[in-house]
PDB file of C-alpha atoms and ligand atoms in Angstrom:
ATOM      1  CA  MET A1112     -54.111  92.976  54.583  1.00 61.00           C
ATOM      2  CA  ALA A1113     -52.780  93.375  51.039  1.00 77.00           C
ATOM      3  CA  GLU A1114     -49.076  94.180  50.720  1.00 83.00           C
ATOM      4  CA  ARG A1115     -46.706  94.614  47.824  1.00 90.00           C
ATOM      5  CA  LEU A1116     -45.436  91.350  46.444  1.00 94.00           C
ATOM      6  CA  GLN A1117     -41.744  92.229  46.878  1.00 92.00           C
ATOM      7  CA  LYS A1118     -42.345  93.123  50.524  1.00 85.00           C
ATOM      8  CA  VAL A1119     -44.067  89.816  51.234  1.00 85.00           C
ATOM      9  CA  MET A1120     -41.211  87.975  49.498  1.00 86.00           C
ATOM     10  CA  ALA A1121     -38.627  89.822  51.558  1.00 81.00           C
ATOM     11  CA  ASN A1122     -40.524  89.148  54.812  1.00 73.00           C
ATOM     12  CA  ALA A1123     -40.651  85.477  53.934  1.00 78.00           C
ATOM     13  CA  GLY A1124     -36.862  85.484  53.663  1.00 75.00           C
ATOM     14  CA  VAL A1125     -36.733  84.877  49.891  1.00 85.00           C
ATOM     15  CA  ALA A1126     -34.294  87.754  49.232  1.00 85.00           C
ATOM     16  CA  SER A1127     -33.963  91.468  49.944  1.00 82.00           C
ATOM     17  CA  ARG A1128     -36.740  93.704  48.667  1.00 85.00           C
ATOM     18  CA  ARG A1129     -34.522  94.930  45.810  1.00 90.00           C
ATOM     19  CA  ALA A1130     -33.497  91.433  44.805  1.00 92.00           C
ATOM     20  CA  SER A1131     -37.149  90.339  45.018  1.00 93.00           C
ATOM     21  CA  GLU A1132     -38.109  93.154  42.627  1.00 95.00           C
ATOM     22  CA  LYS A1133     -35.542  91.887  40.168  1.00 96.00           C
ATOM     23  CA  MET A1134     -36.918  88.359  40.471  1.00 96.00           C
ATOM     24  CA  ILE A1135     -40.384  89.704  39.656  1.00 97.00           C
ATOM     25  CA  LEU A1136     -39.104  91.666  36.645  1.00 96.00           C
ATOM     26  CA  ASP A1137     -37.244  88.565  35.470  1.00 96.00           C
ATOM     27  CA  GLY A1138     -40.525  86.633  35.403  1.00 96.00           C
ATOM     28  CA  ARG A1139     -39.523  84.181  38.130  1.00 97.00           C
ATOM     29  CA  VAL A1140     -42.532  84.848  40.388  1.00 97.00           C
ATOM     30  CA  ARG A1141     -46.080  83.532  40.098  1.00 96.00           C
ATOM     31  CA  VAL A1142     -49.132  84.589  42.069  1.00 95.00           C
ATOM     32  CA  ASN A1143     -51.960  82.056  42.019  1.00 94.00           C
ATOM     33  CA  GLY A1144     -50.273  80.353  39.104  1.00 94.00           C
ATOM     34  CA  LYS A1145     -49.879  83.484  36.970  1.00 96.00           C
ATOM     35  CA  VAL A1146     -46.472  85.010  36.222  1.00 96.00           C
ATOM     36  CA  ILE A1147     -46.340  88.598  37.499  1.00 95.00           C
ATOM     37  CA  LYS A1148     -43.887  90.976  35.840  1.00 93.00           C
ATOM     38  CA  GLU A1149     -44.877  94.366  37.290  1.00 90.00           C
ATOM     39  CA  LEU A1150     -43.894  95.764  40.663  1.00 92.00           C
ATOM     40  CA  GLY A1151     -47.301  97.158  41.600  1.00 89.00           C
ATOM     41  CA  GLN A1152     -48.879  93.793  42.427  1.00 93.00           C
ATOM     42  CA  LYS A1153     -50.397  93.481  45.887  1.00 93.00           C
ATOM     43  CA  VAL A1154     -51.074  90.187  47.615  1.00 91.00           C
ATOM     44  CA  ASP A1155     -52.765  89.030  50.785  1.00 83.00           C
ATOM     45  CA  GLY A1156     -52.617  85.932  52.976  1.00 76.00           C
ATOM     46  CA  ASN A1157     -54.791  83.917  50.591  1.00 82.00           C
ATOM     47  CA  ASP A1158     -52.577  84.364  47.550  1.00 89.00           C
ATOM     48  CA  VAL A1159     -50.282  81.510  46.599  1.00 91.00           C
ATOM     49  CA  ILE A1160     -46.808  82.785  45.767  1.00 94.00           C
ATOM     50  CA  GLU A1161     -44.168  80.745  43.970  1.00 95.00           C
ATOM     51  CA  VAL A1162     -40.600  81.658  43.152  1.00 95.00           C
ATOM     52  CA  ASP A1163     -38.963  79.486  40.499  1.00 96.00           C
ATOM     53  CA  GLY A1164     -41.826  77.058  40.990  1.00 94.00           C
ATOM     54  CA  HIS A1165     -41.366  76.778  44.791  1.00 94.00           C
ATOM     55  CA  LEU A1166     -43.985  77.965  47.258  1.00 92.00           C
ATOM     56  CA  ILE A1167     -42.659  80.590  49.642  1.00 90.00           C
ATOM     57  CA  GLU A1168     -43.055  80.269  53.420  1.00 79.00           C
ATOM     58  CA  ARG A1169     -45.117  83.251  54.469  1.00 75.00           C
ATOM     59  CA  GLU A1170     -45.061  83.071  58.239  1.00 75.00           C
ATOM     60  CA  GLU A1171     -42.183  83.393  60.584  1.00 77.00           C
ATOM     61  CA  LYS A1172     -41.732  80.157  62.498  1.00 84.00           C
ATOM     62  CA  VAL A1173     -42.501  80.324  66.198  1.00 91.00           C
ATOM     63  CA  TYR A1174     -42.022  77.723  68.917  1.00 95.00           C
ATOM     64  CA  TYR A1175     -43.490  77.731  72.418  1.00 97.00           C
ATOM     65  CA  LEU A1176     -43.089  75.482  75.414  1.00 98.00           C
ATOM     66  CA  PHE A1177     -46.367  75.624  77.302  1.00 98.00           C
ATOM     67  CA  TYR A1178     -47.274  74.373  80.772  1.00 98.00           C
ATOM     68  CA  LYS A1179     -50.772  73.181  79.974  1.00 98.00           C
ATOM     69  CA  PRO A1180     -53.180  73.380  82.887  1.00 98.00           C
ATOM     70  CA  ARG A1181     -55.680  70.638  83.600  1.00 98.00           C
ATOM     71  CA  GLY A1182     -59.102  71.365  82.049  1.00 97.00           C
ATOM     72  CA  VAL A1183     -57.853  72.639  78.693  1.00 97.00           C
ATOM     73  CA  ILE A1184     -58.247  70.891  75.328  1.00 96.00           C
ATOM     74  CA  SER A1185     -55.093  70.255  73.244  1.00 95.00           C
ATOM     75  CA  ALA A1186     -56.535  71.551  70.004  1.00 89.00           C
ATOM     76  CA  ALA A1187     -57.029  74.809  68.136  1.00 86.00           C
ATOM     77  CA  LYS A1188     -60.807  74.666  68.672  1.00 86.00           C
ATOM     78  CA  ASP A1189     -63.462  72.687  70.492  1.00 89.00           C
ATOM     79  CA  ASP A1190     -67.057  72.028  69.369  1.00 90.00           C
ATOM     80  CA  LYS A1191     -68.279  72.185  72.941  1.00 91.00           C
ATOM     81  CA  GLY A1192     -66.772  75.624  73.509  1.00 90.00           C
ATOM     82  CA  ARG A1193     -64.305  74.467  76.167  1.00 93.00           C
ATOM     83  CA  LYS A1194     -61.040  76.292  76.715  1.00 95.00           C
ATOM     84  CA  VAL A1195     -58.339  75.273  74.211  1.00 95.00           C
ATOM     85  CA  VAL A1196     -54.558  75.617  74.365  1.00 96.00           C
ATOM     86  CA  THR A1197     -54.431  78.178  71.563  1.00 93.00           C
ATOM     87  CA  ASP A1198     -56.586  80.532  73.687  1.00 93.00           C
ATOM     88  CA  TYR A1199     -53.318  81.266  75.497  1.00 94.00           C
ATOM     89  CA  PHE A1200     -51.652  82.496  72.283  1.00 89.00           C
ATOM     90  CA  THR A1201     -54.159  84.977  70.889  1.00 83.00           C
ATOM     91  CA  ASP A1202     -51.771  87.971  71.087  1.00 81.00           C
ATOM     92  CA  TYR A1203     -49.733  86.621  68.180  1.00 75.00           C
ATOM     93  CA  SER A1204     -50.435  86.889  64.486  1.00 72.00           C
ATOM     94  CA  GLU A1205     -48.893  83.458  63.819  1.00 75.00           C
ATOM     95  CA  ARG A1206     -51.317  80.613  64.289  1.00 81.00           C
ATOM     96  CA  VAL A1207     -49.772  77.832  66.343  1.00 89.00           C
ATOM     97  CA  TYR A1208     -50.815  74.225  66.794  1.00 91.00           C
ATOM     98  CA  PRO A1209     -50.039  71.721  69.518  1.00 94.00           C
ATOM     99  CA  VAL A1210     -47.443  69.038  68.794  1.00 95.00           C
ATOM    100  CA  GLY A1211     -49.436  65.959  69.764  1.00 92.00           C
ATOM    101  CA  ARG A1212     -51.926  65.966  72.579  1.00 94.00           C
ATOM    102  CA  LEU A1213     -52.376  65.865  76.285  1.00 97.00           C
ATOM    103  CA  ASP A1214     -55.746  64.756  77.644  1.00 97.00           C
ATOM    104  CA  TYR A1215     -58.192  67.388  78.898  1.00 97.00           C
ATOM    105  CA  ASP A1216     -57.471  66.387  82.503  1.00 98.00           C
ATOM    106  CA  THR A1217     -53.681  66.015  82.036  1.00 98.00           C
ATOM    107  CA  SER A1218     -51.368  68.929  82.794  1.00 98.00           C
ATOM    108  CA  GLY A1219     -47.802  69.547  81.735  1.00 98.00           C
ATOM    109  CA  LEU A1220     -45.398  70.155  78.923  1.00 98.00           C
ATOM    110  CA  LEU A1221     -46.865  70.770  75.494  1.00 98.00           C
ATOM    111  CA  LEU A1222     -45.069  72.258  72.501  1.00 97.00           C
ATOM    112  CA  LEU A1223     -46.905  74.584  70.136  1.00 96.00           C
ATOM    113  CA  THR A1224     -45.607  75.761  66.793  1.00 93.00           C
ATOM    114  CA  ASN A1225     -46.528  76.740  63.252  1.00 87.00           C
ATOM    115  CA  ASP A1226     -43.597  74.674  61.952  1.00 84.00           C
ATOM    116  CA  GLY A1227     -45.462  71.739  60.459  1.00 79.00           C
ATOM    117  CA  GLU A1228     -42.303  69.984  59.377  1.00 79.00           C
ATOM    118  CA  LEU A1229     -40.863  69.838  62.882  1.00 89.00           C
ATOM    119  CA  ALA A1230     -44.229  68.902  64.397  1.00 90.00           C
ATOM    120  CA  ASN A1231     -44.637  65.996  61.978  1.00 84.00           C
ATOM    121  CA  ARG A1232     -41.160  64.714  62.671  1.00 87.00           C
ATOM    122  CA  LEU A1233     -41.561  64.854  66.430  1.00 91.00           C
ATOM    123  CA  MET A1234     -44.902  63.049  66.296  1.00 89.00           C
ATOM    124  CA  HIS A1235     -43.634  60.333  63.981  1.00 86.00           C
ATOM    125  CA  PRO A1236     -43.210  57.081  65.955  1.00 82.00           C
ATOM    126  CA  ARG A1237     -39.907  56.446  64.192  1.00 85.00           C
ATOM    127  CA  TYR A1238     -38.155  59.184  66.172  1.00 86.00           C
ATOM    128  CA  LYS A1239     -39.061  57.797  69.591  1.00 88.00           C
ATOM    129  CA  VAL A1240     -38.976  61.050  71.540  1.00 93.00           C
ATOM    130  CA  ASN A1241     -38.928  60.217  75.263  1.00 95.00           C
ATOM    131  CA  LYS A1242     -41.621  61.770  77.411  1.00 97.00           C
ATOM    132  CA  THR A1243     -41.709  61.504  81.189  1.00 98.00           C
ATOM    133  CA  TYR A1244     -45.003  61.508  83.045  1.00 98.00           C
ATOM    134  CA  VAL A1245     -45.699  61.615  86.747  1.00 98.00           C
ATOM    135  CA  ALA A1246     -48.923  59.914  87.759  1.00 98.00           C
ATOM    136  CA  LYS A1247     -50.818  59.669  90.992  1.00 98.00           C
ATOM    137  CA  VAL A1248     -52.550  56.311  90.929  1.00 98.00           C
ATOM    138  CA  LYS A1249     -54.966  54.365  93.050  1.00 98.00           C
ATOM    139  CA  GLY A1250     -53.421  51.611  95.137  1.00 98.00           C
ATOM    140  CA  ILE A1251     -49.906  50.696  96.204  1.00 98.00           C
ATOM    141  CA  VAL A1252     -47.728  49.892  93.192  1.00 98.00           C
ATOM    142  CA  GLN A1253     -45.678  46.709  93.580  1.00 97.00           C
ATOM    143  CA  ASN A1254     -42.220  45.975  92.196  1.00 96.00           C
ATOM    144  CA  ASP A1255     -43.444  43.226  89.887  1.00 97.00           C
ATOM    145  CA  GLU A1256     -45.961  45.708  88.407  1.00 98.00           C
ATOM    146  CA  LEU A1257     -43.104  48.122  87.718  1.00 98.00           C
ATOM    147  CA  LYS A1258     -41.299  45.309  85.935  1.00 97.00           C
ATOM    148  CA  GLN A1259     -44.360  44.655  83.763  1.00 97.00           C
ATOM    149  CA  LEU A1260     -44.523  48.340  82.858  1.00 98.00           C
ATOM    150  CA  ARG A1261     -40.831  48.263  81.924  1.00 98.00           C
ATOM    151  CA  VAL A1262     -41.082  45.310  79.560  1.00 97.00           C
ATOM    152  CA  GLY A1263     -44.490  46.266  78.146  1.00 97.00           C
ATOM    153  CA  VAL A1264     -48.092  45.556  79.036  1.00 97.00           C
ATOM    154  CA  ARG A1265     -51.006  44.464  76.884  1.00 95.00           C
ATOM    155  CA  LEU A1266     -53.241  47.498  76.260  1.00 92.00           C
ATOM    156  CA  LYS A1267     -56.981  47.676  75.590  1.00 86.00           C
ATOM    157  CA  ASP A1268     -56.426  47.553  71.823  1.00 85.00           C
ATOM    158  CA  GLY A1269     -54.623  44.216  72.269  1.00 89.00           C
ATOM    159  CA  LYS A1270     -51.197  45.654  71.413  1.00 92.00           C
ATOM    160  CA  LYS A1271     -48.276  45.592  73.788  1.00 95.00           C
ATOM    161  CA  SER A1272     -46.631  48.814  74.921  1.00 95.00           C
ATOM    162  CA  ALA A1273     -42.932  49.258  74.141  1.00 95.00           C
ATOM    163  CA  ARG A1274     -40.215  49.149  76.788  1.00 95.00           C
ATOM    164  CA  ALA A1275     -40.541  51.992  79.265  1.00 96.00           C
ATOM    165  CA  LYS A1276     -38.787  53.374  82.300  1.00 98.00           C
ATOM    166  CA  ALA A1277     -40.868  53.130  85.458  1.00 98.00           C
ATOM    167  CA  LYS A1278     -40.174  54.007  89.055  1.00 97.00           C
ATOM    168  CA  ILE A1279     -42.038  54.654  92.273  1.00 98.00           C
ATOM    169  CA  LEU A1280     -41.607  58.176  93.625  1.00 98.00           C
ATOM    170  CA  SER A1281     -43.703  57.706  96.756  1.00 98.00           C
ATOM    171  CA  LEU A1282     -46.307  55.468  98.350  1.00 98.00           C
ATOM    172  CA  ASP A1283     -49.073  56.573 100.700  1.00 98.00           C
ATOM    173  CA  LYS A1284     -50.700  53.691 102.502  1.00 97.00           C
ATOM    174  CA  LYS A1285     -53.152  55.954 104.333  1.00 97.00           C
ATOM    175  CA  SER A1286     -54.781  57.303 101.185  1.00 98.00           C
ATOM    176  CA  ASP A1287     -53.981  54.083  99.276  1.00 98.00           C
ATOM    177  CA  THR A1288     -52.242  55.950  96.446  1.00 98.00           C
ATOM    178  CA  SER A1289     -48.825  55.889  94.773  1.00 98.00           C
ATOM    179  CA  ILE A1290     -46.882  58.406  92.758  1.00 98.00           C
ATOM    180  CA  VAL A1291     -45.009  56.870  89.825  1.00 98.00           C
ATOM    181  CA  SER A1292     -42.820  58.184  87.056  1.00 98.00           C
ATOM    182  CA  LEU A1293     -43.146  56.637  83.621  1.00 98.00           C
ATOM    183  CA  THR A1294     -40.988  57.442  80.596  1.00 98.00           C
ATOM    184  CA  ILE A1295     -42.307  56.319  77.235  1.00 97.00           C
ATOM    185  CA  HIS A1296     -41.584  57.163  73.621  1.00 94.00           C
ATOM    186  CA  GLU A1297     -44.890  56.029  72.166  1.00 91.00           C
ATOM    187  CA  GLY A1298     -47.862  58.369  72.015  1.00 87.00           C
ATOM    188  CA  ARG A1299     -50.992  56.292  71.679  1.00 90.00           C
ATOM    189  CA  ASN A1300     -54.278  57.675  72.938  1.00 91.00           C
ATOM    190  CA  HIS A1301     -54.400  57.710  76.747  1.00 95.00           C
ATOM    191  CA  GLN A1302     -51.290  55.594  76.735  1.00 96.00           C
ATOM    192  CA  VAL A1303     -50.037  56.257  80.262  1.00 97.00           C
ATOM    193  CA  LYS A1304     -53.505  55.880  81.765  1.00 97.00           C
ATOM    194  CA  ASN A1305     -53.995  52.640  79.885  1.00 96.00           C
ATOM    195  CA  MET A1306     -50.609  51.243  80.883  1.00 97.00           C
ATOM    196  CA  LEU A1307     -51.204  51.925  84.553  1.00 98.00           C
ATOM    197  CA  GLN A1308     -54.763  50.663  84.357  1.00 97.00           C
ATOM    198  CA  ALA A1309     -53.399  47.475  82.778  1.00 96.00           C
ATOM    199  CA  VAL A1310     -51.381  46.759  85.935  1.00 97.00           C
ATOM    200  CA  GLY A1311     -54.363  47.509  88.167  1.00 97.00           C
ATOM    201  CA  HIS A1312     -53.754  51.148  89.071  1.00 98.00           C
ATOM    202  CA  PRO A1313     -56.225  53.658  87.644  1.00 98.00           C
ATOM    203  CA  VAL A1314     -54.727  57.118  87.219  1.00 98.00           C
ATOM    204  CA  LYS A1315     -56.140  59.881  89.429  1.00 98.00           C
ATOM    205  CA  LYS A1316     -53.870  62.670  88.228  1.00 98.00           C
ATOM    206  CA  LEU A1317     -51.372  62.940  85.393  1.00 98.00           C
ATOM    207  CA  LYS A1318     -48.693  65.430  84.443  1.00 98.00           C
ATOM    208  CA  ARG A1319     -46.113  65.412  81.646  1.00 98.00           C
ATOM    209  CA  GLU A1320     -42.822  66.675  83.021  1.00 98.00           C
ATOM    210  CA  THR A1321     -40.419  66.308  80.102  1.00 98.00           C
ATOM    211  CA  TYR A1322     -40.432  66.128  76.322  1.00 97.00           C
ATOM    212  CA  GLY A1323     -37.075  64.944  74.977  1.00 96.00           C
ATOM    213  CA  PHE A1324     -34.518  67.191  76.696  1.00 97.00           C
ATOM    214  CA  LEU A1325     -37.110  69.896  77.512  1.00 98.00           C
ATOM    215  CA  THR A1326     -38.515  70.403  81.006  1.00 98.00           C
ATOM    216  CA  LEU A1327     -41.046  72.708  82.680  1.00 98.00           C
ATOM    217  CA  ALA A1328     -38.315  74.471  84.694  1.00 98.00           C
ATOM    218  CA  GLY A1329     -39.201  78.089  85.434  1.00 97.00           C
ATOM    219  CA  LEU A1330     -42.869  77.820  84.428  1.00 98.00           C
ATOM    220  CA  THR A1331     -46.054  77.502  86.411  1.00 98.00           C
ATOM    221  CA  SER A1332     -49.351  76.153  85.110  1.00 98.00           C
ATOM    222  CA  GLY A1333     -50.721  78.334  82.274  1.00 97.00           C
ATOM    223  CA  GLN A1334     -47.348  79.946  81.494  1.00 97.00           C
ATOM    224  CA  TYR A1335     -45.199  79.479  78.426  1.00 97.00           C
ATOM    225  CA  ARG A1336     -41.894  80.559  76.982  1.00 97.00           C
ATOM    226  CA  GLU A1337     -40.360  80.682  73.533  1.00 96.00           C
ATOM    227  CA  LEU A1338     -37.856  78.007  72.670  1.00 97.00           C
ATOM    228  CA  THR A1339     -34.303  79.204  72.010  1.00 96.00           C
ATOM    229  CA  ARG A1340     -32.731  78.689  68.598  1.00 93.00           C
ATOM    230  CA  GLU A1341     -30.477  76.030  70.088  1.00 96.00           C
ATOM    231  CA  GLU A1342     -33.475  74.147  71.457  1.00 97.00           C
ATOM    232  CA  VAL A1343     -35.225  74.247  68.080  1.00 95.00           C
ATOM    233  CA  LYS A1344     -32.062  72.969  66.405  1.00 93.00           C
ATOM    234  CA  ALA A1345     -31.733  70.202  68.976  1.00 95.00           C
ATOM    235  CA  LEU A1346     -35.383  69.191  68.417  1.00 95.00           C
ATOM    236  CA  TYR A1347     -34.689  68.908  64.690  1.00 90.00           C
ATOM    237  CA  GLU A1348     -31.735  66.712  65.555  1.00 89.00           C
ATOM    238  CA  LEU A1349     -33.905  64.528  67.803  1.00 84.00           C
ATOM    239  CA  GLY A1350     -36.099  64.068  64.771  1.00 62.00           C
ATOM    240  CA  ASN A1351     -33.114  63.119  62.607  1.00 66.00           C
ATOM    241  CA  LYS A1352     -31.922  60.128  64.569  1.00 57.00           C
TER     242      LYS A1352
HETATM  243  N1  URA B2801     -51.023  59.427  78.344  1.00 90.37           N
HETATM  244  C1  URA B2801     -52.262  59.638  78.793  1.00 90.37           C
HETATM  245  O1  URA B2801     -52.943  58.716  79.214  1.00 90.37           O
HETATM  246  N2  URA B2801     -52.758  60.883  78.753  1.00 90.37           N
HETATM  247  C2  URA B2801     -52.059  61.939  78.310  1.00 90.37           C
HETATM  248  O2  URA B2801     -52.559  63.061  78.309  1.00 90.37           O
HETATM  249  C3  URA B2801     -50.768  61.708  77.838  1.00 90.37           C
HETATM  250  C4  URA B2801     -50.258  60.448  77.868  1.00 90.37           C
END
């Protein structure tokens, strides 16, 4: 939808509508590279708007904490037509993207946002955001295997995993399964599954319970909530360390 340039500038938080009009009249605003000096100009979502040579941010930033169900792809679309996480956010005009990925068959905490800067920071290995997973695995996990997980195990790609926290939550001899909690800050493909496989315990079920200081409290599978301003600020700070 085309809207007046000064309105779009005001919505993007550049300045009030009045002040934006003055900026236009002063020749400080370009649309698609061309200086615009009249107030009648209309623009749509495809137009590139610059003020004093800086691109303006058109969309309001939104942040969601989603309890991803099993059987959903962590992407904005899927070639095979399977359900994707963004299918849960179709009522909003802002397009959101998942921050990192959870496997199709993994459930749990996934952040979605249109704030590319925050997403890139959080996904950057340098920031080492802790994530806690709970896995149901085949077999009875032994203490020495926990120790290996804690110091790092050699993965399929030949690289060693970083230090991790690992503990047994329960053991079930009858069904020959264990429930373990694993906290890691790396995010390599299938990392938790590969770590547990490396100590001889294939994963049967996996859930991500925490992401940094965030938890799934109050949500059931398929539900989401908006992050508070304080949480967004704290995530930025996580990414500053
Ligand atoms: N590790 C995995 O193996 N799978 C996930 O979905 C997330 C972490």
